[in-house]
PDB file of C-alpha atoms in Angstrom:
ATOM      1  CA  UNK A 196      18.264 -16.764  21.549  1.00 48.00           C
ATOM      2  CA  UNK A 197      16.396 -17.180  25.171  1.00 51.00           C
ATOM      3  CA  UNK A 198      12.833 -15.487  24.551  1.00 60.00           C
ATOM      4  CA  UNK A 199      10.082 -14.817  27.451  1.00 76.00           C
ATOM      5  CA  UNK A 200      12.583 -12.911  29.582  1.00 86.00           C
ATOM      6  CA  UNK A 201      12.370  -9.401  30.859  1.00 90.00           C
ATOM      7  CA  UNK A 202      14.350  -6.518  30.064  1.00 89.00           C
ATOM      8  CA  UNK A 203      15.675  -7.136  33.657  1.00 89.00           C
ATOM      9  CA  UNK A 204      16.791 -10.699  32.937  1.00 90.00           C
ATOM     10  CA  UNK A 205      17.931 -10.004  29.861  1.00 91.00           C
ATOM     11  CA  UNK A 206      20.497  -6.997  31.640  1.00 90.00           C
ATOM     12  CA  UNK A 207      21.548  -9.632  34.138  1.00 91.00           C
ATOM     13  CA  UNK A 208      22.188 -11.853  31.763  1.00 91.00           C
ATOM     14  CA  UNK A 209      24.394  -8.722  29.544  1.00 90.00           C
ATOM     15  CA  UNK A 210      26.195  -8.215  33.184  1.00 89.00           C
ATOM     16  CA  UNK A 211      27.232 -11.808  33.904  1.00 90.00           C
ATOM     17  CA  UNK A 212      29.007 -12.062  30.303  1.00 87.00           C
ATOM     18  CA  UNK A 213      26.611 -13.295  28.031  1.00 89.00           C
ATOM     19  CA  UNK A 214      26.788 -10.515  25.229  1.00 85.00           C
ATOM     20  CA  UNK A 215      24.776 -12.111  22.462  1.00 89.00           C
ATOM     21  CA  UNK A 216      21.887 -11.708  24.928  1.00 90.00           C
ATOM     22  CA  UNK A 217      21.951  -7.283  24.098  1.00 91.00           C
ATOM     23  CA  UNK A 218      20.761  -7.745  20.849  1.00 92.00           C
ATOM     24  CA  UNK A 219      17.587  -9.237  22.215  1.00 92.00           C
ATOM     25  CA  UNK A 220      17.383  -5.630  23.899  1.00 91.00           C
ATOM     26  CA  UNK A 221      18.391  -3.944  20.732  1.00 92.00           C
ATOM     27  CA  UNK A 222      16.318  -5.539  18.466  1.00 92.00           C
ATOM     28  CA  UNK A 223      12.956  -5.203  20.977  1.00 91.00           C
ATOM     29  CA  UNK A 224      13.693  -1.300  21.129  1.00 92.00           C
ATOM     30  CA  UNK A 225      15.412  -0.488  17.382  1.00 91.00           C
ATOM     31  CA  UNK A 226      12.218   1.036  16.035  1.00 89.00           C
ATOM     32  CA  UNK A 227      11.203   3.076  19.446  1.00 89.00           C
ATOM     33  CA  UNK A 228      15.099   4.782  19.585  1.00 91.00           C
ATOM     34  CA  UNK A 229      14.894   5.541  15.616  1.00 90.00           C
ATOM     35  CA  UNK A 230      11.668   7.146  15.999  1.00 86.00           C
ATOM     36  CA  UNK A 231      13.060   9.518  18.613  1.00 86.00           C
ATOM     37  CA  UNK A 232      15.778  10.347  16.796  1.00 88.00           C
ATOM     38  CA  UNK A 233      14.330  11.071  13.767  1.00 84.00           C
ATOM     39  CA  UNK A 234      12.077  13.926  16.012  1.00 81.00           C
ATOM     40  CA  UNK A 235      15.513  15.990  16.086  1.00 80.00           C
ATOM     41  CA  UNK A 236      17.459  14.713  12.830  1.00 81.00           C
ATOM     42  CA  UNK A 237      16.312  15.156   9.573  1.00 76.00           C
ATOM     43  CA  UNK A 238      18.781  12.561   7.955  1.00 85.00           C
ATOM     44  CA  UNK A 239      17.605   9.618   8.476  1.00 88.00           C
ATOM     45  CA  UNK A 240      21.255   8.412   7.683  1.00 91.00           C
ATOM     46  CA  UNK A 241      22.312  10.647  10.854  1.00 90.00           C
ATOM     47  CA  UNK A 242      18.671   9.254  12.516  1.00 90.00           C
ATOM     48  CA  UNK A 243      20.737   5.398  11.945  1.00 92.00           C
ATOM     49  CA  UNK A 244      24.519   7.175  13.120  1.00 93.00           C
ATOM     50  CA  UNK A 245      23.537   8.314  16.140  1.00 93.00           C
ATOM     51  CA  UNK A 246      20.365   5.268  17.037  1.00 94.00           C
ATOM     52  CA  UNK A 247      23.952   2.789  16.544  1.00 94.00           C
ATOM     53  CA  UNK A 248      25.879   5.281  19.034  1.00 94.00           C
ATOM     54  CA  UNK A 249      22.592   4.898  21.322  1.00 94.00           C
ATOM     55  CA  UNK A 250      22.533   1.115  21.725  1.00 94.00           C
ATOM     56  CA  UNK A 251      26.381   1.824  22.084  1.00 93.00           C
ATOM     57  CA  UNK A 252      26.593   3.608  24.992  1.00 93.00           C
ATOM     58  CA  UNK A 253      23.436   1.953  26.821  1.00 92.00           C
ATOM     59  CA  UNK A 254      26.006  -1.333  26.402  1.00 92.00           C
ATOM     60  CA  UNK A 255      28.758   0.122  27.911  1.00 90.00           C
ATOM     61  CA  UNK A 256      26.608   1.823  30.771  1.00 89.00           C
ATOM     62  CA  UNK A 257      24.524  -0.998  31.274  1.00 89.00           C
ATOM     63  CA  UNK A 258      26.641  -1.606  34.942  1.00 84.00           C
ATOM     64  CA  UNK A 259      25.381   2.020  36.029  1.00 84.00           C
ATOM     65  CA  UNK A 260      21.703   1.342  35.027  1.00 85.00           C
ATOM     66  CA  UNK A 261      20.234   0.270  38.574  1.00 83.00           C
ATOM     67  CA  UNK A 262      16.541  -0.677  37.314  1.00 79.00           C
ATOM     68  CA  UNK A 263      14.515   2.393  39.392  1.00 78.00           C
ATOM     69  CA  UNK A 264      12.744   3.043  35.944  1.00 79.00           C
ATOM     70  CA  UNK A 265      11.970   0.914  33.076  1.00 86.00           C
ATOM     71  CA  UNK A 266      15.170   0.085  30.696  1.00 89.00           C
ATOM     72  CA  UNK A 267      12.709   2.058  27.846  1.00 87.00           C
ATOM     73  CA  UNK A 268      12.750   5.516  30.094  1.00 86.00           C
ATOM     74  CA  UNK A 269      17.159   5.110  30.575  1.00 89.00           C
ATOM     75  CA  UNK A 270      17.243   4.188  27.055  1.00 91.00           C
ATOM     76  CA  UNK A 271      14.799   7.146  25.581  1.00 88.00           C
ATOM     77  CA  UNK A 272      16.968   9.768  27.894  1.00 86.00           C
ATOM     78  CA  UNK A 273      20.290   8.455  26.488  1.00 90.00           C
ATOM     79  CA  UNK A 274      18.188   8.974  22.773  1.00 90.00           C
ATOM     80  CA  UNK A 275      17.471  12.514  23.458  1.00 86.00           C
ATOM     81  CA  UNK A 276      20.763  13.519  24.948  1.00 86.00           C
ATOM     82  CA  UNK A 277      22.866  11.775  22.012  1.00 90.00           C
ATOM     83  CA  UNK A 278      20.428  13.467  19.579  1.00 86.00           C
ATOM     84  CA  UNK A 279      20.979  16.765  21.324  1.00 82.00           C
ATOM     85  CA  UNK A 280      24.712  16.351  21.559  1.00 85.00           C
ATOM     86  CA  UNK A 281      25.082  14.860  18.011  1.00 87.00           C
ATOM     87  CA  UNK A 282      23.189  18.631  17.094  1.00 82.00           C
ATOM     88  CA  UNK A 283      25.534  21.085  18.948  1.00 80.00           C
ATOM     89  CA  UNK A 284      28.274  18.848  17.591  1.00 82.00           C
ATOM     90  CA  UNK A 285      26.928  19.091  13.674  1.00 77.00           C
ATOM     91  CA  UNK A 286      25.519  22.832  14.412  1.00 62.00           C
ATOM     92  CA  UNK A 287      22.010  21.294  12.723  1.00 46.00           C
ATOM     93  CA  UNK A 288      18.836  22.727  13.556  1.00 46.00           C
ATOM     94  CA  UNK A 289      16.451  20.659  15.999  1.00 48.00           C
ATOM     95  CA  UNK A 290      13.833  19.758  13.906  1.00 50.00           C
ATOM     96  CA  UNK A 291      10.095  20.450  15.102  1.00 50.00           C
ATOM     97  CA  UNK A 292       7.527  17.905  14.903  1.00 50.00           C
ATOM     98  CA  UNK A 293       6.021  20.083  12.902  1.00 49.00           C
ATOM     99  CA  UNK A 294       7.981  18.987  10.145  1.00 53.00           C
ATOM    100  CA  UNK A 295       6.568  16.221   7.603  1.00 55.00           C
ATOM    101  CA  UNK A 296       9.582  14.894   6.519  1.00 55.00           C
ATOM    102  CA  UNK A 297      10.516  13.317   9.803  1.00 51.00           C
ATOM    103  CA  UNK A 298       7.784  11.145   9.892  1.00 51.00           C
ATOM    104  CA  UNK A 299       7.780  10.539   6.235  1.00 54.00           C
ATOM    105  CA  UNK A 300      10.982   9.036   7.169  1.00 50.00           C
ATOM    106  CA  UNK A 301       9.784   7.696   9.940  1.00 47.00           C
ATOM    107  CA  UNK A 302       6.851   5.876   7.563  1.00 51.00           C
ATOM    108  CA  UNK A 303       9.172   4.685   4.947  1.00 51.00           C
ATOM    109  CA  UNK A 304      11.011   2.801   7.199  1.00 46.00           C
ATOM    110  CA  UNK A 305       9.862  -0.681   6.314  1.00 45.00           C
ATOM    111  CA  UNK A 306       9.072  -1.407   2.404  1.00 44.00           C
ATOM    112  CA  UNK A 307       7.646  -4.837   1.659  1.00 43.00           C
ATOM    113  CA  UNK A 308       4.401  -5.534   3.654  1.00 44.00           C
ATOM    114  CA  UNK A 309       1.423  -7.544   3.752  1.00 48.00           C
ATOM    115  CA  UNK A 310      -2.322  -5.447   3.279  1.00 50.00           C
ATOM    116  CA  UNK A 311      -3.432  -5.953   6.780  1.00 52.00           C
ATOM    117  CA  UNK A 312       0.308  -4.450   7.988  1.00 53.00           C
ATOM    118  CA  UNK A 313      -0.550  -1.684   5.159  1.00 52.00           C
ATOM    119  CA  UNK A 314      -3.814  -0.946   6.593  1.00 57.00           C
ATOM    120  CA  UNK A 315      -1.929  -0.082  10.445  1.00 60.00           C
ATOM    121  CA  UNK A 316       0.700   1.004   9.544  1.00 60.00           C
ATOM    122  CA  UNK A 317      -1.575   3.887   7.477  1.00 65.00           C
ATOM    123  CA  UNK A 318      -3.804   3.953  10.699  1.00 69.00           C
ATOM    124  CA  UNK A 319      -0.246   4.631  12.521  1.00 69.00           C
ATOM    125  CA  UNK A 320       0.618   7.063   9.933  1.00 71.00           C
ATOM    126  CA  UNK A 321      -2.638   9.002  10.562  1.00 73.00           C
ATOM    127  CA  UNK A 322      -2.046   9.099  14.361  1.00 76.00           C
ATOM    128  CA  UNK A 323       1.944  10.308  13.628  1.00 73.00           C
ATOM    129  CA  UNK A 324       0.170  13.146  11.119  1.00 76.00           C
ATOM    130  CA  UNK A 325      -2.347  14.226  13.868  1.00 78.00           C
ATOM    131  CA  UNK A 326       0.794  13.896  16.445  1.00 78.00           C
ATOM    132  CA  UNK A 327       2.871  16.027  14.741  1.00 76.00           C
ATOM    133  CA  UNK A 328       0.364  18.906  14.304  1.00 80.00           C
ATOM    134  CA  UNK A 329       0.520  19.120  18.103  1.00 81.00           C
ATOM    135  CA  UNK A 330       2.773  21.625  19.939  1.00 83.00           C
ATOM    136  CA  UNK A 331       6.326  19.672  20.890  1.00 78.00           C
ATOM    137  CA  UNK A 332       5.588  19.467  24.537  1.00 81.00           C
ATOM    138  CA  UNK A 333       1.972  17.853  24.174  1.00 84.00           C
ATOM    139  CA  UNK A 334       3.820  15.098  21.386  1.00 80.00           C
ATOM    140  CA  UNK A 335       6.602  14.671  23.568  1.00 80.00           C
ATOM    141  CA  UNK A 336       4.170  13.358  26.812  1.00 84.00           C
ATOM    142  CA  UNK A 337       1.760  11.766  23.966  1.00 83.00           C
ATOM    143  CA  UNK A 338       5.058   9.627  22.776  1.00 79.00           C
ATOM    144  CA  UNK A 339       6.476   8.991  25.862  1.00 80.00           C
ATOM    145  CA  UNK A 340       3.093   7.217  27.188  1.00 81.00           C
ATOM    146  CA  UNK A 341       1.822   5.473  23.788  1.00 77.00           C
ATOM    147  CA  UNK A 342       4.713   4.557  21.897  1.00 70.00           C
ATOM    148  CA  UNK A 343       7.551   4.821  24.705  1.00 69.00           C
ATOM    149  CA  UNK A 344       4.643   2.929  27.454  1.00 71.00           C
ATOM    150  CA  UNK A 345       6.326   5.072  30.044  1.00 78.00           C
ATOM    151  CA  UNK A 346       4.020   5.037  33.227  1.00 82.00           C
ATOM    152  CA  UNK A 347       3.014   8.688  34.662  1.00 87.00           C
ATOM    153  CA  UNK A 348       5.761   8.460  37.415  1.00 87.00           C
ATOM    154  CA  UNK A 349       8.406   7.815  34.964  1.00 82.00           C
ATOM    155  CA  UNK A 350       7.596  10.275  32.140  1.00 84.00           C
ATOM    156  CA  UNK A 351       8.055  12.600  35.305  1.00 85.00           C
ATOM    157  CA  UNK A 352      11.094  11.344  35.717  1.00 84.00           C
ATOM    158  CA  UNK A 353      12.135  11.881  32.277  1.00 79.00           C
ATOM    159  CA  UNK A 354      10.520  15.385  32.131  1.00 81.00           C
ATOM    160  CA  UNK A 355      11.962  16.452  35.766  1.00 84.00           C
ATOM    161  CA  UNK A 356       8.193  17.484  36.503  1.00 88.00           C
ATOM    162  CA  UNK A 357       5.861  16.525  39.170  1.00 92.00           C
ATOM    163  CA  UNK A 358       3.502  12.980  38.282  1.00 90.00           C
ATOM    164  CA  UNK A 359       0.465  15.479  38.428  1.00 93.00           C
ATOM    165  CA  UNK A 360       1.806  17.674  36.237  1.00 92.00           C
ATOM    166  CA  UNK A 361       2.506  14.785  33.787  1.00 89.00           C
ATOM    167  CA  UNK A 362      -1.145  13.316  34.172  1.00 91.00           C
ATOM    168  CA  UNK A 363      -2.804  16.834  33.476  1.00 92.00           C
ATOM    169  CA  UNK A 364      -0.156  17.080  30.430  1.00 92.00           C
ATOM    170  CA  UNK A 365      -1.412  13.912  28.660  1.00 90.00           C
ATOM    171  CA  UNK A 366      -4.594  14.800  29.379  1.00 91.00           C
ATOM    172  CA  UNK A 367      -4.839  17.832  27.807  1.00 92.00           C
ATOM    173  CA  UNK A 368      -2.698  16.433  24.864  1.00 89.00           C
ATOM    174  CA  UNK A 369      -5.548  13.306  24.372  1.00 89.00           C
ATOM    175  CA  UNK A 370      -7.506  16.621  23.980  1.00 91.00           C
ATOM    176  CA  UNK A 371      -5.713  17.939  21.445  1.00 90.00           C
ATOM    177  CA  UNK A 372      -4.784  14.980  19.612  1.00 85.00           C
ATOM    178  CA  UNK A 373      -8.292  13.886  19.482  1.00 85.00           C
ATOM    179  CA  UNK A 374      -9.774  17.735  18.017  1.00 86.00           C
ATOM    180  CA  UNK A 375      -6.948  17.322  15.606  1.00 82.00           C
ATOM    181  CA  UNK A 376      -7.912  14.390  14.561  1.00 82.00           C
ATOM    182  CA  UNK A 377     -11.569  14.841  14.434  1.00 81.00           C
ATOM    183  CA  UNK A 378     -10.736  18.269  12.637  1.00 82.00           C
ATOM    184  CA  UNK A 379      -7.668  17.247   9.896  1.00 77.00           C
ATOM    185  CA  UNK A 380      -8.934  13.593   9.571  1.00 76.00           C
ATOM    186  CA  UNK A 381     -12.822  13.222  10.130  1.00 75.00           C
ATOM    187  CA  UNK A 382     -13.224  11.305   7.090  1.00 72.00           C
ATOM    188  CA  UNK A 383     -10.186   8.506   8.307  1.00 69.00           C
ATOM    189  CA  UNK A 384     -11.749   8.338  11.672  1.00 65.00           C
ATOM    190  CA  UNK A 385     -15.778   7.674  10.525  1.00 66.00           C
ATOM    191  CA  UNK A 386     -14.057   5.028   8.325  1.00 63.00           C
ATOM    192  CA  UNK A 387     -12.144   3.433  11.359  1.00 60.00           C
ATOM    193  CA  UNK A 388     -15.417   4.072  13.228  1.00 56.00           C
ATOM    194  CA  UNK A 389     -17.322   1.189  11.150  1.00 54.00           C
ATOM    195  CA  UNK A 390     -13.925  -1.884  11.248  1.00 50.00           C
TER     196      UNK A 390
END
């Protein structure tokens, strides 16, 4: 496996023939994709169904991506519309982020883990809590920029709104995120205060 490459390279690489080189992309982006889907399914066994039909139709659309955005930003829209679709197909309800099972699910995703992967992975888990207290729109712009690293221009892309209208957005959701926190875990964030 060829390692210090771009998500670029590695497409090029994909589009001349070299097919082993997709699960580089795959495996880099796994955890981001099941994360989104899990914000609309509850299953985590549909979460894995439709994160496999994901990877499977970025492969066989990987000719039409042309590169104006990052491959994370094409890859988290084909997430959301597969999610979407995979719902109107199933008749399930779109689950809010309000709910704690999806990122209990989200949590429980890896098992067997050193302390000092523990002790993130709990700090992560406090973030996700605080996150999903938020209203959808202010986790969706919160997600997109933290854990998707979409820039400003290209969460407006995404969102079909204006880069402004993004940046005042996150702003306002840092807000919120940060009077949740203070509010629902004071005690977590004094401790973090003194590491």
């Amino acid at each position: 496996m060829q390692t210090g490459l771009t998500d670029n390279d590695i497409i090029q690489l994909v589009r001349k023939g070299d097919q082993q080189a997709y699960a580089q992309l795959v495996s880099k982006y796994q955890n981001y994709i099941f994360t989104i889907i899990l914000r609309y399914l509850p299953s985590r066994e549909d979460a894995e169904e439709v994160a496999q039909d994901v990877f499977v139709k970025a492969y066989r659309s990987l000719a039409d991506f042309r590169g104006d955005s990052k491959f994370s930003t094409w890859l988290y829209t084909i997430a959301t519309t597969t999610s979407i679709t995979f719902l109107r197909k199933n008749k399930l309800d779109i689950q809010s982020l309000d709910n704690d099972k999806v990122f209990a699910h989200a949590d429980n995703i890896d098992g067997g883990m050193r302390a000092n992967q523990v002790e993130q992975k709990s700090k992560i888990a406090m973030v996700n809590k605080a996150i999903q207290l938020l209203s959808p729109d202010d986790a969706q712009v919160i997600t997109l920029f933290y854990n998707g690293e979409q820039s400003l221009e290209e969460i407006a892309q995404v969102l079909g709104q204006e880069t402004n209208t993004v940046k005042v957005r996150l702003h306002r959701a840092r807000q919120r995120l940060k009077e949740k926190m203070e509010k629902y875990f004071a005690q977590e964030v004094k401790d973090l205060a003194h590491y």
